[in-house]
CSV table of C-alpha atoms in Angstrom, one decimal:
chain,number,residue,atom,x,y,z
J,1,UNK,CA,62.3,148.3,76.1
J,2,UNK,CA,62.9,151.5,77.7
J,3,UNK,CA,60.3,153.8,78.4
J,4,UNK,CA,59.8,156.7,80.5
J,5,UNK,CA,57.6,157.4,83.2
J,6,UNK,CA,54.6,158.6,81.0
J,7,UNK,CA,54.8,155.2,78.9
J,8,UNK,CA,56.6,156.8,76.2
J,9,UNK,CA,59.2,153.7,74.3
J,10,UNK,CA,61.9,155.9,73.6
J,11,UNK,CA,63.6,152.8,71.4
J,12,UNK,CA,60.1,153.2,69.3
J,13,UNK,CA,60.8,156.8,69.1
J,14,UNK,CA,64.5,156.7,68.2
J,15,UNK,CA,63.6,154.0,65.4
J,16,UNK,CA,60.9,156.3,64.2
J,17,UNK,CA,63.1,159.5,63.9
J,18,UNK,CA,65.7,157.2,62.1
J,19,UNK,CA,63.0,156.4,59.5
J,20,UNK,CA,62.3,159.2,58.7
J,21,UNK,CA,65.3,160.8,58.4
J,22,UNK,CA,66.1,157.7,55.9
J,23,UNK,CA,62.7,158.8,54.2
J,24,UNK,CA,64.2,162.4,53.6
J,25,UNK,CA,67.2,160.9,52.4
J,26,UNK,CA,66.3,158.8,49.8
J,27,UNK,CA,63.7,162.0,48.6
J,28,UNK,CA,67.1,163.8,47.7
J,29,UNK,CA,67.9,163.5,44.4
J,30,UNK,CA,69.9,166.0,41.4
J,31,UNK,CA,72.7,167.6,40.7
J,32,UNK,CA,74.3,171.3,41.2
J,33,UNK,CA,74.7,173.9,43.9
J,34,UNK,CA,71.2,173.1,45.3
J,35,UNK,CA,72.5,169.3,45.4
J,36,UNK,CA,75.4,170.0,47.3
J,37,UNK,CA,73.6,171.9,49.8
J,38,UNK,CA,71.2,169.7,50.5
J,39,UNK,CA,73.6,167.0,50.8
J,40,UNK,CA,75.8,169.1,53.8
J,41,UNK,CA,72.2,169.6,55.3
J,42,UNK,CA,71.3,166.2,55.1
J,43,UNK,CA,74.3,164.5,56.2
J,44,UNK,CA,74.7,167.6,59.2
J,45,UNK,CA,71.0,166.5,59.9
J,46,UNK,CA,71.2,162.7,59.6
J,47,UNK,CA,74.0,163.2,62.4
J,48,UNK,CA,72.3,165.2,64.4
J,49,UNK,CA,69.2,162.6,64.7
J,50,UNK,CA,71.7,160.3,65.3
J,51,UNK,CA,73.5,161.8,68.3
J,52,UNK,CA,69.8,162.7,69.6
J,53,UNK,CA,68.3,159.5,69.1
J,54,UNK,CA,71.2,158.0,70.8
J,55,UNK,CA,70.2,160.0,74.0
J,56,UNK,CA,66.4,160.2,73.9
J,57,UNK,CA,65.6,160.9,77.7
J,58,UNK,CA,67.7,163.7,77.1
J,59,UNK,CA,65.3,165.0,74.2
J,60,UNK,CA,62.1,163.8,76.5
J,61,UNK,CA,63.2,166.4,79.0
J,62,UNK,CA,64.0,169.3,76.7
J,63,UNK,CA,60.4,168.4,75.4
J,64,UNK,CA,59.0,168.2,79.1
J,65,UNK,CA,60.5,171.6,80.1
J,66,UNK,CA,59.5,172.9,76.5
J,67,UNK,CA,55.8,171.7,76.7
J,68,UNK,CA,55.8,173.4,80.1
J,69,UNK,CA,57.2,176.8,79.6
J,70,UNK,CA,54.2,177.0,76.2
J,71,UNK,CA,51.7,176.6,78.5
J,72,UNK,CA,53.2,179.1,81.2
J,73,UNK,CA,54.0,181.5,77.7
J,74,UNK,CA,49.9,180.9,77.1
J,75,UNK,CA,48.6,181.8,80.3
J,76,UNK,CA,50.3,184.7,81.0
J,77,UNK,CA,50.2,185.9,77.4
J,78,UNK,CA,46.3,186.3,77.8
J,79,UNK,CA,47.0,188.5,81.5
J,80,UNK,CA,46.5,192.2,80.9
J,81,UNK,CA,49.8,193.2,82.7
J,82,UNK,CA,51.7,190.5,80.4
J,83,UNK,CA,53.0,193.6,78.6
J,84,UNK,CA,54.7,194.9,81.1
J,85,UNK,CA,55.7,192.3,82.9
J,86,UNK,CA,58.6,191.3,81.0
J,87,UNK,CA,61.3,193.7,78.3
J,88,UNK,CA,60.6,193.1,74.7
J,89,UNK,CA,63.5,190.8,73.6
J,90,UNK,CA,66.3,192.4,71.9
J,91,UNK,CA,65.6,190.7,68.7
J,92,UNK,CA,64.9,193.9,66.4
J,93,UNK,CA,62.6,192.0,64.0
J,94,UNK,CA,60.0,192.3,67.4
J,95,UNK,CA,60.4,196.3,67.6
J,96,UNK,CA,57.0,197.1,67.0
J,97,UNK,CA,54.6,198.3,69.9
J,98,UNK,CA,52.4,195.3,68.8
J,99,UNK,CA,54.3,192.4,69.5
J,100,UNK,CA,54.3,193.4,73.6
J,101,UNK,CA,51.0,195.1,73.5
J,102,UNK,CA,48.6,192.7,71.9
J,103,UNK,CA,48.7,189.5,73.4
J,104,UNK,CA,48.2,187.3,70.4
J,105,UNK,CA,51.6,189.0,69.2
J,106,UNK,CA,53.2,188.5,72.4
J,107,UNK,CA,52.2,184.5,72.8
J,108,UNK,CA,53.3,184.4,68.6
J,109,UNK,CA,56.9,186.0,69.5
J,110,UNK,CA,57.4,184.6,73.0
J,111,UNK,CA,56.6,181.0,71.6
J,112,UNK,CA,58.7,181.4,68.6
J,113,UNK,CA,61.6,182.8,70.4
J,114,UNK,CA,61.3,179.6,73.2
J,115,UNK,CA,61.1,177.7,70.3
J,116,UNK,CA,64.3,178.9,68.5
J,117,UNK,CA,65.9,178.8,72.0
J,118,UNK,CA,65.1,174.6,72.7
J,119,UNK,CA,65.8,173.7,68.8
J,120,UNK,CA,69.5,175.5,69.5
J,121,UNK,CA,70.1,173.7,73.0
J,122,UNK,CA,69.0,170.6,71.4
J,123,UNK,CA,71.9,170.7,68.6
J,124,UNK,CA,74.2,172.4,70.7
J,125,UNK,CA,73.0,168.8,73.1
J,126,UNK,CA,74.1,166.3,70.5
J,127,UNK,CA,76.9,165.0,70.7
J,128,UNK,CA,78.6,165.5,66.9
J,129,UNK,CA,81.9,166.5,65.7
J,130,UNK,CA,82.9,170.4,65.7
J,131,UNK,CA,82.7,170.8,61.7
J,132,UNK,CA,79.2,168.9,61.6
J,133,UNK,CA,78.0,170.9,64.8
J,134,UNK,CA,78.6,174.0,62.7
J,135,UNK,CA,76.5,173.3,60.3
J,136,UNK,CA,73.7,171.7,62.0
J,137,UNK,CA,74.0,175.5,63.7
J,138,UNK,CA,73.7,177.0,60.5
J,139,UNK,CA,70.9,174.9,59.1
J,140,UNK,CA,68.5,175.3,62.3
J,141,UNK,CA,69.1,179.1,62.5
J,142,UNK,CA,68.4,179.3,59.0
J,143,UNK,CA,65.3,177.1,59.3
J,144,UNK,CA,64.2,179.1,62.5
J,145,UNK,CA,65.0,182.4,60.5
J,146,UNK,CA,62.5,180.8,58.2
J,147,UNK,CA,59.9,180.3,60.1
J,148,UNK,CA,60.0,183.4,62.6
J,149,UNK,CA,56.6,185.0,62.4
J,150,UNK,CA,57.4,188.3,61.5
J,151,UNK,CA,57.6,186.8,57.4
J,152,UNK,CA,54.2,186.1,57.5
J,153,UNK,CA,51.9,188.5,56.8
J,154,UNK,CA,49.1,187.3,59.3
J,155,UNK,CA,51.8,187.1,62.1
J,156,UNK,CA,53.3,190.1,61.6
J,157,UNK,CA,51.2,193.3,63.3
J,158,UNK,CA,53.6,195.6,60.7
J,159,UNK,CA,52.9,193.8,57.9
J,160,UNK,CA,49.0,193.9,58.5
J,161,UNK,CA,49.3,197.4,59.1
J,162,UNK,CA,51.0,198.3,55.9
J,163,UNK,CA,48.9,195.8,53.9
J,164,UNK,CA,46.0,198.0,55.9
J,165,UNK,CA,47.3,201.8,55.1
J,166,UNK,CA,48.6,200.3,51.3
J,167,UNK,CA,44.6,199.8,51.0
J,168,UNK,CA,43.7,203.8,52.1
J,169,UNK,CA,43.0,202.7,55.7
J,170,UNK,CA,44.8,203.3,59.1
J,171,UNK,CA,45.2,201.0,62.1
Protein backbone atom coordinates (compact mmCIF):
# COMPACT_ATOMS: atom_id res chain seq x y z
CA UNK A 1 0.00 0.00 0.00
CA UNK A 2 1.61 2.99 -1.01
CA UNK A 3 1.36 6.08 0.89
CA UNK A 4 3.08 9.23 1.07
CA UNK A 5 4.85 10.78 3.71
CA UNK A 6 1.66 12.58 5.27
CA UNK A 7 -0.13 9.06 5.46
CA UNK A 8 -2.03 9.67 2.44
CA UNK A 9 -2.88 5.79 0.44
CA UNK A 10 -2.56 7.02 -2.81
CA UNK A 11 -3.98 3.31 -4.07
CA UNK A 12 -7.21 4.41 -1.87
CA UNK A 13 -7.15 7.67 -3.69
CA UNK A 14 -6.70 6.39 -7.20
CA UNK A 15 -9.60 3.70 -6.53
CA UNK A 16 -11.74 6.54 -5.22
CA UNK A 17 -11.22 8.92 -8.29
CA UNK A 18 -12.02 5.75 -10.54
CA UNK A 19 -15.32 5.52 -8.78
CA UNK A 20 -16.36 8.27 -9.29
CA UNK A 21 -15.59 8.85 -12.55
CA UNK A 22 -17.64 5.33 -13.13
CA UNK A 23 -20.49 7.24 -11.02
CA UNK A 24 -20.51 10.14 -13.66
CA UNK A 25 -20.50 7.69 -16.23
CA UNK A 26 -23.29 5.66 -15.72
CA UNK A 27 -25.31 9.31 -14.77
CA UNK A 28 -25.03 9.95 -18.67
CA UNK A 29 -27.76 8.96 -20.42
CA UNK A 30 -29.87 10.44 -23.93
CA UNK A 31 -29.50 11.04 -27.21
CA UNK A 32 -28.54 14.20 -29.66
CA UNK A 33 -25.84 16.82 -29.88
CA UNK A 34 -25.83 17.24 -26.09
CA UNK A 35 -25.24 13.25 -26.01
CA UNK A 36 -22.47 13.33 -28.10
CA UNK A 37 -20.72 15.92 -26.29
CA UNK A 38 -20.96 14.66 -23.20
CA UNK A 39 -19.78 11.38 -24.42
CA UNK A 40 -16.23 13.13 -26.07
CA UNK A 41 -16.13 14.81 -22.49
CA UNK A 42 -16.59 11.83 -20.61
CA UNK A 43 -14.48 9.51 -22.46
CA UNK A 44 -11.51 12.71 -22.73
CA UNK A 45 -12.20 12.74 -18.88
CA UNK A 46 -12.44 9.13 -17.95
CA UNK A 47 -8.75 9.13 -19.64
CA UNK A 48 -7.52 11.67 -18.09
CA UNK A 49 -8.38 10.22 -14.45
CA UNK A 50 -6.86 7.33 -15.70
CA UNK A 51 -3.48 8.56 -16.76
CA UNK A 52 -3.54 10.73 -13.31
CA UNK A 53 -4.52 8.00 -11.16
CA UNK A 54 -1.89 5.93 -12.67
CA UNK A 55 0.67 8.51 -11.36
CA UNK A 56 -0.73 9.79 -8.05
CA UNK A 57 2.52 11.15 -6.39
CA UNK A 58 2.65 13.09 -9.25
CA UNK A 59 -0.88 14.71 -8.56
CA UNK A 60 0.13 14.73 -4.58
CA UNK A 61 2.83 17.21 -5.46
CA UNK A 62 0.96 19.49 -7.87
CA UNK A 63 -1.56 19.48 -4.80
CA UNK A 64 1.40 20.15 -2.35
CA UNK A 65 2.89 23.04 -4.34
CA UNK A 66 -0.87 24.17 -5.14
CA UNK A 67 -2.00 24.15 -1.42
CA UNK A 68 1.24 26.16 -0.79
CA UNK A 69 1.18 28.97 -3.27
CA UNK A 70 -3.04 29.55 -1.80
CA UNK A 71 -1.80 30.21 1.35
CA UNK A 72 1.19 32.45 0.16
CA UNK A 73 -1.79 34.10 -2.55
CA UNK A 74 -3.79 34.62 1.06
CA UNK A 75 -1.23 36.23 3.10
CA UNK A 76 0.02 38.57 0.87
CA UNK A 77 -3.43 39.37 -0.62
CA UNK A 78 -4.46 40.89 2.89
CA UNK A 79 -0.74 43.22 2.80
CA UNK A 80 -1.50 46.78 1.82
CA UNK A 81 1.34 47.00 -0.78
CA UNK A 82 -0.14 43.65 -2.39
CA UNK A 83 -1.35 45.96 -5.18
CA UNK A 84 1.54 47.04 -6.23
CA UNK A 85 3.61 44.41 -5.67
CA UNK A 86 2.93 42.45 -8.57
CA UNK A 87 1.34 43.58 -12.60
CA UNK A 88 -2.30 42.82 -13.02
CA UNK A 89 -2.23 39.70 -15.26
CA UNK A 90 -2.83 40.21 -18.80
CA UNK A 91 -6.07 38.37 -18.74
CA UNK A 92 -8.49 41.38 -19.91
CA UNK A 93 -11.58 39.87 -18.09
CA UNK A 94 -9.28 41.36 -14.66
CA UNK A 95 -8.97 45.11 -16.27
CA UNK A 96 -10.81 46.71 -13.68
CA UNK A 97 -8.98 48.96 -11.00
CA UNK A 98 -10.78 46.64 -8.41
CA UNK A 99 -9.40 43.35 -8.95
CA UNK A 100 -5.58 44.81 -7.97
CA UNK A 101 -6.86 47.42 -5.51
CA UNK A 102 -9.18 45.65 -3.18
CA UNK A 103 -7.78 42.76 -1.78
CA UNK A 104 -10.66 40.41 -1.60
CA UNK A 105 -10.66 40.95 -5.61
CA UNK A 106 -7.04 40.35 -5.76
CA UNK A 107 -7.03 36.92 -3.56
CA UNK A 108 -10.55 36.01 -5.91
CA UNK A 109 -8.43 36.50 -9.27
CA UNK A 110 -4.91 35.52 -8.10
CA UNK A 111 -6.57 32.14 -6.71
CA UNK A 112 -8.55 31.55 -9.72
CA UNK A 113 -5.89 32.28 -12.15
CA UNK A 114 -3.37 29.63 -9.91
CA UNK A 115 -6.11 27.52 -10.07
CA UNK A 116 -6.65 27.58 -13.94
CA UNK A 117 -2.76 27.41 -14.16
CA UNK A 118 -2.40 23.67 -11.87
CA UNK A 119 -5.79 22.25 -13.49
CA UNK A 120 -3.86 22.88 -17.13
CA UNK A 121 -0.38 21.44 -15.94
CA UNK A 122 -2.25 18.60 -14.50
CA UNK A 123 -3.76 17.59 -18.04
CA UNK A 124 -0.99 18.71 -19.90
CA UNK A 125 0.84 15.92 -16.94
CA UNK A 126 -1.17 12.97 -17.97
CA UNK A 127 -0.01 10.92 -20.01
CA UNK A 128 -2.95 10.51 -22.92
CA UNK A 129 -2.87 10.25 -26.62
CA UNK A 130 -2.60 13.69 -28.77
CA UNK A 131 -6.36 13.71 -29.98
CA UNK A 132 -7.76 12.87 -26.35
CA UNK A 133 -5.19 15.49 -24.79
CA UNK A 134 -6.93 18.05 -27.03
CA UNK A 135 -9.90 17.70 -25.80
CA UNK A 136 -9.35 17.17 -22.22
CA UNK A 137 -7.63 20.94 -23.04
CA UNK A 138 -10.80 22.08 -24.40
CA UNK A 139 -13.07 20.67 -21.72
CA UNK A 140 -10.94 22.13 -18.65
CA UNK A 141 -10.51 25.60 -20.29
CA UNK A 142 -14.13 25.58 -20.87
CA UNK A 143 -14.92 24.43 -17.34
CA UNK A 144 -12.31 26.98 -15.95
CA UNK A 145 -13.84 29.64 -18.37
CA UNK A 146 -16.98 28.67 -16.39
CA UNK A 147 -16.05 29.14 -13.31
CA UNK A 148 -13.78 32.37 -13.50
CA UNK A 149 -15.19 34.83 -11.06
CA UNK A 150 -15.77 37.63 -13.12
CA UNK A 151 -19.44 35.70 -14.26
CA UNK A 152 -20.55 36.05 -10.92
CA UNK A 153 -22.10 38.83 -9.93
CA UNK A 154 -20.75 38.85 -6.16
CA UNK A 155 -17.20 38.18 -7.56
CA UNK A 156 -17.12 40.52 -10.06
CA UNK A 157 -16.30 44.34 -8.63
CA UNK A 158 -17.85 45.57 -12.30
CA UNK A 159 -20.73 43.71 -12.06
CA UNK A 160 -21.53 45.06 -8.47
CA UNK A 161 -20.89 48.35 -9.60
CA UNK A 162 -23.36 48.29 -12.45
CA UNK A 163 -25.91 46.29 -10.47
CA UNK A 164 -25.05 49.47 -7.94
CA UNK A 165 -25.39 52.62 -10.57
CA UNK A 166 -28.46 50.39 -12.50
CA UNK A 167 -30.17 51.02 -8.90
CA UNK A 168 -29.51 55.24 -9.07
CA UNK A 169 -26.34 54.82 -6.85
CA UNK A 170 -22.55 55.27 -7.48
CA UNK A 171 -19.56 53.28 -6.11
Amino acid sequence: MAKTPGGVDLEALAAQMREQQDTFNRALGGEGATQQVMSGFADAYRAWVEAVSAKPESLMELQSRFMQDQVRLWTAAMQPQAATREAPPADKRFSAPEWNEVPVFRYLRDSYLLTAKTMMEAVERAEMDPATKQRMRFFMRQYLDAAAPTNYLMTNPEAIRAAVESKGASL
